[in-house]
Amino acid sequence: MTHRSHLALGGAMFGAALAFTVAADAAPLLDQGKLLLTGGVTNVEGAAGGGIATWATITGYGTNDGIGGNVHATYADVRDYRLTDYGAAVGLYNRVELSYARQDFDTRSVGPKLGLPQGYTFSQDVYGAKLRVIGDLVYDQDSLLPQISVGLQHKEESDKLHVIRSHAFGIRSASGTDYYVAATKLFLDQSLLVNATVRYTKANQGGLLGFGGPKSNDYKPQFEGSVGYLLSKKLVVGAEYRTKPDNVGLKENDWYDLYAAYALNKHVSVTLAYANLGDIATFKNQDGVYLSLQAGF
Amino acid sequence: MKLSRHMAPLLLATLVAVSAPVCAQTVPAPAPDTTASASNAGATPLAGDAVYKAFHGEEGIQRIMDDFIVRITTDPRIKDRFANANLARLKLLLVQQVSYLIGGPQTYTGRDMKTTHEGMGLQNGDFNALAEDLQLSMDKEGVPFRAQNKLLAKLAPMEHQIVPR
């Protein structure tokens, strides 16, 4: 698929959503009925979650009887690299989530040192689908049952020179699919949210550096953990941790972040984080600021 | 919303453990008529009176419910649901229920949540709209967010009884 057709896909998703709204009159399908922030925010892979972790929540403010969606733009500026990310996601009946995200990873002045042109940008398209299997984040306060979802994220490199596709660095594939199970529990009486996700993946740096490598080309389970403390209806602060495999043998590090997500209302939210991505392709201590804006309907 | 029913398997409903709260000790004698039992309040009360105090006691709860009744009967999302409601009685029962649930001295004398809302065809969004209005009323009373969540955590599971699957 070309980049243009990806955008068209996103557009079609929203077109369909709008068509649904026009068709309904009494109870609008775009009901905006979910409680504030209870769908999570859009994460770096375009799925509902935190910043670097994917949660079991279904994106948007649609209830069990409605749909919701949003677009996002994310910017992460770490020591030697810069990540920009934009995309769209829809949540259907608080049951199914479909998402698309485009990630552009600018190697800036590091490019030439890796044998790449100055400012060479690795790009990746991430197509996500998520199904809520059991549990309700908000209502299940009388049991320990979390909201549990399963999902997949298909990722495809799409940068100009197809560096990954040419199997540089011994990378095995330019595309891959991650599979995950996510469990998110809101302990409302403690104003606390906890998430644990297991992701089966071959991805290097989340897929930005392809899939598999000289060291390994097998699926390995990785962990994504998040905690969030609700300071108000509009504001949640927390931390996340995400483990990653080391398939290439470049000592790939785990990621972590400290975040604050603020919902101005059900249409606009902002996530600000300190993100630490560890060493990336031999360049040390890639930490910096992560900023994500989300607009929804 | 036939489509949504179709989308949402009934699986969830079968797995939700609706706790049947035992008759609280505050009830002097187990009334033979279950419609007058505190267990109809839909959840077991919080221990201690810290949250009750955070709600400013009886007077605070009264003020919250005065405000809340105005909000829910003017909220375009849900006001029609209360078109035929006896608002004075509704307020009385809400005060009782909240007081009971957050460790106050009152006993809930109304019917249980399922019976009360049966046949109303309520949806997920109605329940949430009501919760948002309650949050605004608690904000207005100056109830700290954490204390609000202690009550909301008691109310949230009632969605399973109030909204038919």
Short mmCIF file of C-alpha atoms in Angstrom, two decimals:
data_model
loop_
_atom_site.label_atom_id
_atom_site.label_comp_id
_atom_site.label_asym_id
_atom_site.label_seq_id
_atom_site.Cartn_x
_atom_site.Cartn_y
_atom_site.Cartn_z
CA MET A 1 0.00 0.00 0.00
CA THR A 2 1.23 3.45 -0.76
CA HIS A 3 1.38 6.17 1.79
CA ARG A 4 -1.44 7.97 0.02
CA SER A 5 -3.72 4.97 0.19
CA HIS A 6 -3.03 4.73 3.93
CA LEU A 7 -4.30 8.24 4.34
CA ALA A 8 -7.29 7.37 2.20
CA LEU A 9 -7.99 4.45 4.52
CA GLY A 10 -7.95 6.74 7.51
CA GLY A 11 -10.25 9.12 5.69
CA ALA A 12 -12.63 6.31 4.83
CA MET A 13 -12.77 5.23 8.47
CA PHE A 14 -13.86 8.70 9.46
CA GLY A 15 -16.22 9.03 6.54
CA ALA A 16 -17.95 5.86 7.65
CA ALA A 17 -18.14 7.16 11.19
CA LEU A 18 -19.74 10.39 10.04
CA ALA A 19 -22.21 8.53 7.84
CA PHE A 20 -23.31 6.56 10.89
CA THR A 21 -24.00 9.75 12.79
CA VAL A 22 -26.16 11.24 10.10
CA ALA A 23 -28.21 8.05 9.96
CA ALA A 24 -29.02 8.06 13.67
CA ASP A 25 -31.14 10.76 15.22
CA ALA A 26 -32.57 9.93 18.65
CA ALA A 27 -29.51 8.53 20.37
CA PRO A 28 -26.49 9.70 18.40
CA LEU A 29 -23.94 7.04 17.57
CA LEU A 30 -21.16 9.49 18.29
CA ASP A 31 -22.54 9.71 21.79
CA GLN A 32 -19.47 11.02 23.62
CA GLY A 33 -20.88 9.10 26.54
CA LYS A 34 -17.82 7.51 28.03
CA LEU A 35 -16.43 9.16 31.15
CA LEU A 36 -13.49 11.50 30.74
CA LEU A 37 -10.16 9.79 30.00
CA THR A 38 -11.61 6.31 30.48
CA GLY A 39 -10.66 5.38 26.92
CA GLY A 40 -7.04 6.18 27.65
CA VAL A 41 -5.08 8.41 25.30
CA THR A 42 -3.53 7.54 21.95
CA ASN A 43 -0.10 6.00 22.33
CA VAL A 44 2.94 5.96 20.08
CA GLU A 45 1.57 3.07 18.03
CA GLY A 46 -1.80 4.71 17.51
CA ALA A 47 -3.66 2.48 19.95
CA ALA A 48 -5.49 3.55 23.08
CA GLY A 49 -3.10 3.40 25.99
CA GLY A 50 -0.62 5.68 27.60
CA GLY A 51 2.50 6.90 25.82
CA ILE A 52 4.57 3.81 25.12
CA ALA A 53 2.22 1.12 26.41
CA THR A 54 -0.93 -0.25 24.81
CA TRP A 55 -3.89 -0.67 27.17
CA ALA A 56 -7.05 -2.74 27.07
CA THR A 57 -9.16 0.41 26.74
CA ILE A 58 -11.07 1.12 23.55
CA THR A 59 -10.29 4.51 22.06
CA GLY A 60 -12.70 7.41 21.95
CA TYR A 61 -15.77 8.39 23.92
CA GLY A 62 -18.31 6.05 22.38
CA THR A 63 -20.25 3.96 24.90
CA ASN A 64 -21.34 0.34 24.47
CA ASP A 65 -24.04 1.78 22.20
CA GLY A 66 -21.93 4.25 20.29
CA ILE A 67 -18.76 4.91 18.42
CA GLY A 68 -16.00 7.42 18.85
CA GLY A 69 -12.76 8.29 17.26
CA ASN A 70 -9.86 10.65 17.21
CA VAL A 71 -6.83 11.88 15.39
CA HIS A 72 -3.49 12.41 17.03
CA ALA A 73 -0.14 14.02 16.46
CA THR A 74 2.86 13.12 18.58
CA TYR A 75 6.33 14.53 18.81
CA ALA A 76 9.20 12.99 20.75
CA ASP A 77 12.52 14.73 20.83
CA VAL A 78 15.33 12.66 22.32
CA ARG A 79 19.08 13.29 22.34
CA ASP A 80 19.98 12.22 18.79
CA TYR A 81 16.68 11.36 17.17
CA ARG A 82 13.25 12.81 16.66
CA LEU A 83 10.02 10.89 16.30
CA THR A 84 6.90 12.36 14.77
CA ASP A 85 3.76 10.36 14.71
CA TYR A 86 0.26 11.00 13.49
CA GLY A 87 -2.78 8.89 12.84
CA ALA A 88 -6.40 8.09 13.48
CA ALA A 89 -8.37 5.59 15.50
CA VAL A 90 -11.99 4.58 15.93
CA GLY A 91 -13.67 2.74 18.76
CA LEU A 92 -16.82 0.77 17.96
CA TYR A 93 -19.32 0.08 20.74
CA ASN A 94 -16.54 0.03 23.31
CA ARG A 95 -15.75 -3.37 21.85
CA VAL A 96 -13.50 -2.96 18.82
CA GLU A 97 -10.73 -0.49 18.10
CA LEU A 98 -9.20 0.12 14.68
CA SER A 99 -6.18 2.35 14.41
CA TYR A 100 -3.60 3.67 12.04
CA ALA A 101 -0.40 5.52 12.88
CA ARG A 102 2.42 6.78 10.77
CA GLN A 103 5.78 7.03 12.53
CA ASP A 104 8.68 9.04 11.13
CA PHE A 105 11.95 8.53 12.94
CA ASP A 106 14.44 11.21 11.99
CA THR A 107 18.07 10.18 12.52
CA ARG A 108 19.19 13.83 12.22
CA SER A 109 22.97 14.15 12.33
CA VAL A 110 23.35 10.53 13.41
CA GLY A 111 22.40 9.39 9.90
CA PRO A 112 25.88 9.75 8.31
CA LYS A 113 27.51 7.94 11.25
CA LEU A 114 25.23 4.98 10.52
CA GLY A 115 26.09 5.15 6.81
CA LEU A 116 22.85 6.92 5.98
CA PRO A 117 22.20 10.33 4.47
CA GLN A 118 22.03 13.31 6.83
CA GLY A 119 18.59 13.48 8.40
CA TYR A 120 17.60 10.10 7.07
CA THR A 121 14.13 9.20 8.30
CA PHE A 122 12.91 5.70 8.97
CA SER A 123 9.18 5.53 8.45
CA GLN A 124 6.65 2.99 9.50
CA ASP A 125 2.91 2.46 9.15
CA VAL A 126 1.17 0.76 12.03
CA TYR A 127 -2.26 -0.79 11.52
CA GLY A 128 -3.92 -1.85 14.73
CA ALA A 129 -6.98 -3.84 15.70
CA LYS A 130 -8.10 -4.50 19.24
CA LEU A 131 -11.01 -6.47 20.69
CA ARG A 132 -12.27 -6.08 24.22
CA VAL A 133 -12.83 -9.62 25.42
CA ILE A 134 -14.09 -9.25 28.97
CA GLY A 135 -14.43 -6.82 31.81
CA ASP A 136 -15.29 -3.16 32.01
CA LEU A 137 -12.72 -0.65 33.19
CA VAL A 138 -15.24 1.58 34.94
CA TYR A 139 -18.10 -0.63 36.11
CA ASP A 140 -16.29 -3.66 37.47
CA GLN A 141 -15.43 -2.04 40.77
CA ASP A 142 -16.88 -4.90 42.82
CA SER A 143 -14.44 -7.50 41.54
CA LEU A 144 -10.79 -7.77 40.65
CA LEU A 145 -11.60 -8.54 37.03
CA PRO A 146 -9.70 -6.13 34.78
CA GLN A 147 -10.77 -5.06 31.32
CA ILE A 148 -9.00 -7.50 29.03
CA SER A 149 -8.41 -7.00 25.34
CA VAL A 150 -6.50 -8.81 22.65
CA GLY A 151 -5.03 -7.10 19.64
CA LEU A 152 -2.55 -7.00 16.85
CA GLN A 153 -0.44 -4.33 15.24
CA HIS A 154 0.82 -4.83 11.73
CA LYS A 155 3.84 -2.68 10.96
CA GLU A 156 5.40 -1.90 7.62
CA GLU A 157 8.52 0.09 6.83
CA SER A 158 7.90 2.70 4.20
CA ASP A 159 10.96 4.96 4.14
CA LYS A 160 12.30 6.24 0.88
CA LEU A 161 15.48 4.20 0.52
CA HIS A 162 14.05 1.04 2.01
CA VAL A 163 17.10 0.68 4.20
CA ILE A 164 15.47 -2.01 6.31
CA ARG A 165 14.08 -3.74 3.24
CA SER A 166 17.62 -4.03 1.89
CA HIS A 167 18.41 -6.03 5.02
CA ALA A 168 20.94 -3.64 6.41
CA PHE A 169 22.31 -4.46 9.88
CA GLY A 170 21.31 -8.09 9.37
CA ILE A 171 17.68 -7.19 9.97
CA ARG A 172 15.45 -9.98 8.75
CA SER A 173 12.26 -8.27 7.69
CA ALA A 174 10.85 -4.83 6.95
CA SER A 175 7.40 -5.73 8.19
CA GLY A 176 5.96 -7.66 11.04
CA THR A 177 2.95 -8.18 13.22
CA ASP A 178 2.80 -7.87 16.99
CA TYR A 179 0.14 -9.72 18.99
CA TYR A 180 -0.82 -8.71 22.49
CA VAL A 181 -3.06 -9.31 25.45
CA ALA A 182 -3.70 -6.26 27.60
CA ALA A 183 -5.31 -6.08 31.03
CA THR A 184 -6.26 -2.72 32.48
CA LYS A 185 -7.73 -2.28 35.92
CA LEU A 186 -9.12 0.90 37.38
CA PHE A 187 -9.16 0.85 41.17
CA LEU A 188 -11.58 3.75 41.38
CA ASP A 189 -11.73 3.71 45.18
CA GLN A 190 -7.97 4.31 45.14
CA SER A 191 -8.06 6.66 42.11
CA LEU A 192 -5.50 4.31 40.60
CA LEU A 193 -5.12 2.70 37.20
CA VAL A 194 -2.87 -0.28 36.55
CA ASN A 195 -2.10 -1.88 33.22
CA ALA A 196 -0.18 -4.98 32.21
CA THR A 197 0.30 -6.04 28.61
CA VAL A 198 2.13 -8.99 27.11
CA ARG A 199 3.19 -8.45 23.53
CA TYR A 200 4.55 -11.13 21.23
CA THR A 201 6.91 -9.38 18.88
CA LYS A 202 10.01 -9.59 16.70
CA ALA A 203 10.24 -5.82 16.41
CA ASN A 204 13.47 -3.88 16.79
CA GLN A 205 12.88 -0.50 18.44
CA GLY A 206 9.15 -1.09 18.09
CA GLY A 207 9.58 -1.95 14.41
CA LEU A 208 11.32 1.29 13.40
CA LEU A 209 14.45 -0.78 12.83
CA GLY A 210 12.62 -3.70 11.30
CA PHE A 211 11.96 -7.17 12.61
CA GLY A 212 14.33 -9.92 13.68
CA GLY A 213 18.07 -9.87 13.33
CA PRO A 214 21.30 -11.84 13.49
CA LYS A 215 20.75 -12.76 17.13
CA SER A 216 17.16 -13.89 16.89
CA ASN A 217 14.22 -14.01 14.55
CA ASP A 218 11.70 -15.53 16.93
CA TYR A 219 8.61 -14.08 18.55
CA LYS A 220 9.33 -13.26 22.16
CA PRO A 221 6.91 -12.16 24.86
CA GLN A 222 7.57 -8.62 26.07
CA PHE A 223 5.97 -6.72 28.91
CA GLU A 224 4.34 -3.30 29.04
CA GLY A 225 3.36 -1.97 32.42
CA SER A 226 1.67 1.28 33.33
CA VAL A 227 0.39 2.91 36.45
CA GLY A 228 -1.68 6.07 36.56
CA TYR A 229 -2.91 8.13 39.45
CA LEU A 230 -6.03 10.19 38.90
CA LEU A 231 -5.51 13.66 40.29
CA SER A 232 -8.82 14.92 38.96
CA LYS A 233 -11.39 14.01 36.34
CA LYS A 234 -9.17 15.69 33.80
CA LEU A 235 -5.68 14.80 34.89
CA VAL A 236 -3.83 11.55 35.33
CA VAL A 237 -0.12 11.21 36.06
CA GLY A 238 1.89 8.04 35.96
CA ALA A 239 4.74 5.96 34.72
CA GLU A 240 5.24 3.25 32.14
CA TYR A 241 7.79 0.59 31.38
CA ARG A 242 8.19 -1.46 28.24
CA THR A 243 10.62 -4.31 27.63
CA LYS A 244 12.05 -5.02 24.18
CA PRO A 245 13.93 -7.90 22.62
CA ASP A 246 17.52 -7.57 21.39
CA ASN A 247 17.38 -9.32 18.03
CA VAL A 248 20.00 -7.24 16.28
CA GLY A 249 22.63 -7.42 19.00
CA LEU A 250 22.90 -3.66 19.49
CA LYS A 251 21.99 -3.97 23.18
CA GLU A 252 18.48 -2.68 22.73
CA ASN A 253 17.22 -1.16 25.97
CA ASP A 254 13.83 -1.11 27.62
CA TRP A 255 11.77 2.06 27.39
CA TYR A 256 10.18 3.97 30.22
CA ASP A 257 8.35 7.22 30.68
CA LEU A 258 6.78 9.49 33.24
CA TYR A 259 3.62 11.05 31.89
CA ALA A 260 0.78 13.43 32.56
CA ALA A 261 -2.36 13.20 30.47
CA TYR A 262 -4.78 16.11 30.59
CA ALA A 263 -8.21 16.15 28.99
CA LEU A 264 -9.45 19.68 28.36
CA ASN A 265 -12.79 18.09 27.50
CA LYS A 266 -13.98 15.07 25.53
CA HIS A 267 -12.63 16.55 22.32
CA VAL A 268 -9.10 17.55 23.15
CA SER A 269 -6.42 15.99 25.30
CA VAL A 270 -2.72 16.48 25.74
CA THR A 271 -0.11 14.02 26.94
CA LEU A 272 3.24 15.29 28.11
CA ALA A 273 5.99 12.90 29.15
CA TYR A 274 9.60 12.45 29.92
CA ALA A 275 10.58 9.44 27.81
CA ASN A 276 13.72 7.38 28.08
CA LEU A 277 14.31 5.11 25.11
CA GLY A 278 17.77 3.96 26.20
CA ASP A 279 20.44 3.37 23.57
CA ILE A 280 19.31 3.33 19.95
CA ALA A 281 21.62 1.98 17.24
CA THR A 282 24.75 2.53 19.37
CA PHE A 283 23.78 6.08 20.37
CA LYS A 284 23.49 6.29 24.12
CA ASN A 285 20.84 7.57 26.49
CA GLN A 286 18.09 8.66 24.18
CA ASP A 287 15.88 10.53 26.57
CA GLY A 288 13.78 13.60 26.12
CA VAL A 289 10.34 15.07 25.88
CA TYR A 290 7.24 13.42 24.46
CA LEU A 291 4.23 15.50 23.54
CA SER A 292 1.02 14.19 22.08
CA LEU A 293 -2.13 16.02 21.06
CA GLN A 294 -5.37 14.26 20.48
CA ALA A 295 -8.63 15.55 19.02
CA GLY A 296 -11.73 13.41 19.01
CA PHE A 297 -15.42 13.23 18.31
CA MET B 1 -29.51 0.24 19.00
CA LYS B 2 -29.95 -3.24 17.66
CA LEU B 3 -26.59 -3.07 16.01
CA SER B 4 -24.82 -2.54 19.30
CA ARG B 5 -26.60 -5.45 20.95
CA HIS B 6 -25.38 -7.49 18.11
CA MET B 7 -21.84 -6.29 18.70
CA ALA B 8 -21.77 -6.82 22.43
CA PRO B 9 -21.82 -10.46 23.42
CA LEU B 10 -23.79 -11.40 26.46
CA LEU B 11 -20.67 -13.06 27.76
CA LEU B 12 -19.95 -10.10 29.97
CA ALA B 13 -23.20 -10.18 31.84
CA THR B 14 -22.82 -13.82 32.77
CA LEU B 15 -19.39 -13.26 34.23
CA VAL B 16 -20.17 -10.26 36.31
CA ALA B 17 -20.43 -11.27 39.90
CA VAL B 18 -23.24 -9.24 41.35
CA SER B 19 -22.53 -9.32 45.00
CA ALA B 20 -25.61 -9.80 47.10
CA PRO B 21 -24.84 -7.67 50.08
CA VAL B 22 -25.83 -9.10 53.41
CA CYS B 23 -28.16 -7.09 55.54
CA ALA B 24 -26.10 -4.40 57.15
CA GLN B 25 -25.83 -4.24 60.90
CA THR B 26 -27.39 -0.79 60.93
CA VAL B 27 -30.72 -2.32 60.05
CA PRO B 28 -32.50 -2.99 63.35
CA ALA B 29 -34.40 -6.06 62.21
CA PRO B 30 -34.43 -7.83 58.87
CA ALA B 31 -37.65 -6.63 57.34
CA PRO B 32 -39.76 -9.41 55.88
CA ASP B 33 -40.49 -7.17 52.90
CA THR B 34 -37.22 -7.07 50.97
CA THR B 35 -38.21 -3.80 49.32
CA ALA B 36 -37.41 -2.11 52.62
CA SER B 37 -34.00 -3.68 53.16
CA ALA B 38 -30.77 -1.70 53.16
CA SER B 39 -29.30 -4.37 50.93
CA ASN B 40 -31.39 -2.81 48.17
CA ALA B 41 -28.88 0.05 48.20
CA GLY B 42 -26.88 -2.04 45.76
CA ALA B 43 -23.56 -2.21 47.56
CA THR B 44 -22.08 -2.72 50.98
CA PRO B 45 -21.34 0.53 52.82
CA LEU B 46 -17.86 1.94 53.33
CA ALA B 47 -16.29 1.30 56.70
CA GLY B 48 -15.75 4.31 58.93
CA ASP B 49 -17.18 7.78 58.46
CA ALA B 50 -14.24 9.56 56.78
CA VAL B 51 -15.97 9.77 53.41
CA TYR B 52 -19.26 10.76 55.04
CA LYS B 53 -17.40 13.64 56.67
CA ALA B 54 -15.75 14.55 53.36
CA PHE B 55 -19.28 14.92 51.98
CA HIS B 56 -20.03 17.29 54.87
CA GLY B 57 -22.40 14.84 56.45
CA GLU B 58 -26.15 14.91 56.16
CA GLU B 59 -26.33 18.58 55.18
CA GLY B 60 -23.71 18.17 52.49
CA ILE B 61 -25.50 15.20 50.98
CA GLN B 62 -28.78 17.15 51.03
CA ARG B 63 -27.15 20.04 49.17
CA ILE B 64 -25.54 17.70 46.67
CA MET B 65 -28.85 16.03 45.92
CA ASP B 66 -30.73 19.33 45.63
CA ASP B 67 -28.22 20.35 42.99
CA PHE B 68 -28.16 16.91 41.40
CA ILE B 69 -31.94 16.76 40.93
CA VAL B 70 -31.80 20.08 39.08
CA ARG B 71 -28.97 18.84 36.88
CA ILE B 72 -30.49 15.51 35.90
CA THR B 73 -33.88 17.02 35.16
CA THR B 74 -32.36 19.65 32.89
CA ASP B 75 -29.56 17.58 31.31
CA PRO B 76 -30.75 17.17 27.70
CA ARG B 77 -29.21 13.70 27.58
CA ILE B 78 -31.34 12.25 30.35
CA LYS B 79 -34.03 14.72 31.49
CA ASP B 80 -36.78 12.79 29.70
CA ARG B 81 -36.04 9.81 31.92
CA PHE B 82 -37.40 11.78 34.87
CA ALA B 83 -40.51 13.17 33.18
CA ASN B 84 -42.84 11.13 35.39
CA ALA B 85 -40.62 10.82 38.43
CA ASN B 86 -41.63 11.85 41.93
CA LEU B 87 -38.65 14.11 42.46
CA ALA B 88 -39.18 14.64 46.17
CA ARG B 89 -39.16 10.91 46.75
CA LEU B 90 -36.23 10.45 44.38
CA LYS B 91 -34.20 12.96 46.35
CA LEU B 92 -35.13 11.36 49.66
CA LEU B 93 -34.00 7.96 48.43
CA LEU B 94 -30.80 9.29 46.91
CA VAL B 95 -29.87 10.99 50.17
CA GLN B 96 -30.57 7.76 52.03
CA GLN B 97 -28.64 5.65 49.56
CA VAL B 98 -25.57 7.87 49.42
CA SER B 99 -25.53 8.39 53.16
CA TYR B 100 -25.78 4.63 53.70
CA LEU B 101 -23.08 3.79 51.14
CA ILE B 102 -20.49 6.25 52.43
CA GLY B 103 -20.77 5.29 56.06
CA GLY B 104 -23.49 7.68 57.20
CA PRO B 105 -26.29 6.87 59.62
CA GLN B 106 -29.18 6.64 57.17
CA THR B 107 -30.74 3.45 55.88
CA TYR B 108 -31.91 3.06 52.34
CA THR B 109 -35.62 2.30 52.18
CA GLY B 110 -36.13 2.11 48.42
CA ARG B 111 -36.40 -0.80 46.06
CA ASP B 112 -33.33 -2.49 44.61
CA MET B 113 -31.56 -1.08 41.56
CA LYS B 114 -32.75 -3.70 39.12
CA THR B 115 -36.43 -3.40 40.07
CA THR B 116 -36.29 0.38 40.16
CA HIS B 117 -34.92 0.70 36.65
CA GLU B 118 -36.67 -2.23 35.02
CA GLY B 119 -38.36 -1.49 31.73
CA MET B 120 -36.84 1.98 31.43
CA GLY B 121 -34.62 0.84 28.56
CA LEU B 122 -31.64 2.63 30.03
CA GLN B 123 -28.35 2.64 28.22
CA ASN B 124 -24.74 2.81 29.13
CA GLY B 125 -24.65 6.49 28.18
CA ASP B 126 -27.58 7.35 30.48
CA PHE B 127 -25.73 5.87 33.42
CA ASN B 128 -22.57 7.80 32.57
CA ALA B 129 -24.45 11.06 32.04
CA LEU B 130 -25.95 10.66 35.50
CA ALA B 131 -22.50 9.97 36.94
CA GLU B 132 -21.12 13.11 35.31
CA ASP B 133 -23.93 15.19 36.76
CA LEU B 134 -23.24 13.70 40.17
CA GLN B 135 -19.56 14.59 39.82
CA LEU B 136 -20.52 18.20 39.08
CA SER B 137 -22.79 18.30 42.11
CA MET B 138 -20.05 16.84 44.32
CA ASP B 139 -17.58 19.36 42.87
CA LYS B 140 -19.98 22.16 43.75
CA GLU B 141 -20.18 20.91 47.34
CA GLY B 142 -16.38 20.83 47.44
CA VAL B 143 -16.08 17.10 48.00
CA PRO B 144 -12.45 16.11 47.37
CA PHE B 145 -11.91 14.06 44.20
CA ARG B 146 -10.60 11.03 46.09
CA ALA B 147 -13.68 10.94 48.31
CA GLN B 148 -15.92 11.32 45.26
CA ASN B 149 -14.26 8.26 43.75
CA LYS B 150 -14.96 6.23 46.91
CA LEU B 151 -18.67 6.78 46.30
CA LEU B 152 -18.41 6.32 42.52
CA ALA B 153 -16.64 3.00 43.07
CA LYS B 154 -19.71 1.86 45.02
CA LEU B 155 -22.12 3.11 42.38
CA ALA B 156 -20.26 1.96 39.26
CA PRO B 157 -21.06 -1.78 39.49
CA MET B 158 -24.78 -0.92 39.67
CA GLU B 159 -24.57 -0.29 35.93
CA HIS B 160 -24.81 -4.04 35.50
CA GLN B 161 -28.21 -4.05 37.23
CA ILE B 162 -29.53 -0.78 35.84
CA VAL B 163 -28.63 -1.14 32.18
CA PRO B 164 -30.11 -4.25 30.55
CA ARG B 165 -27.76 -6.35 28.44
#
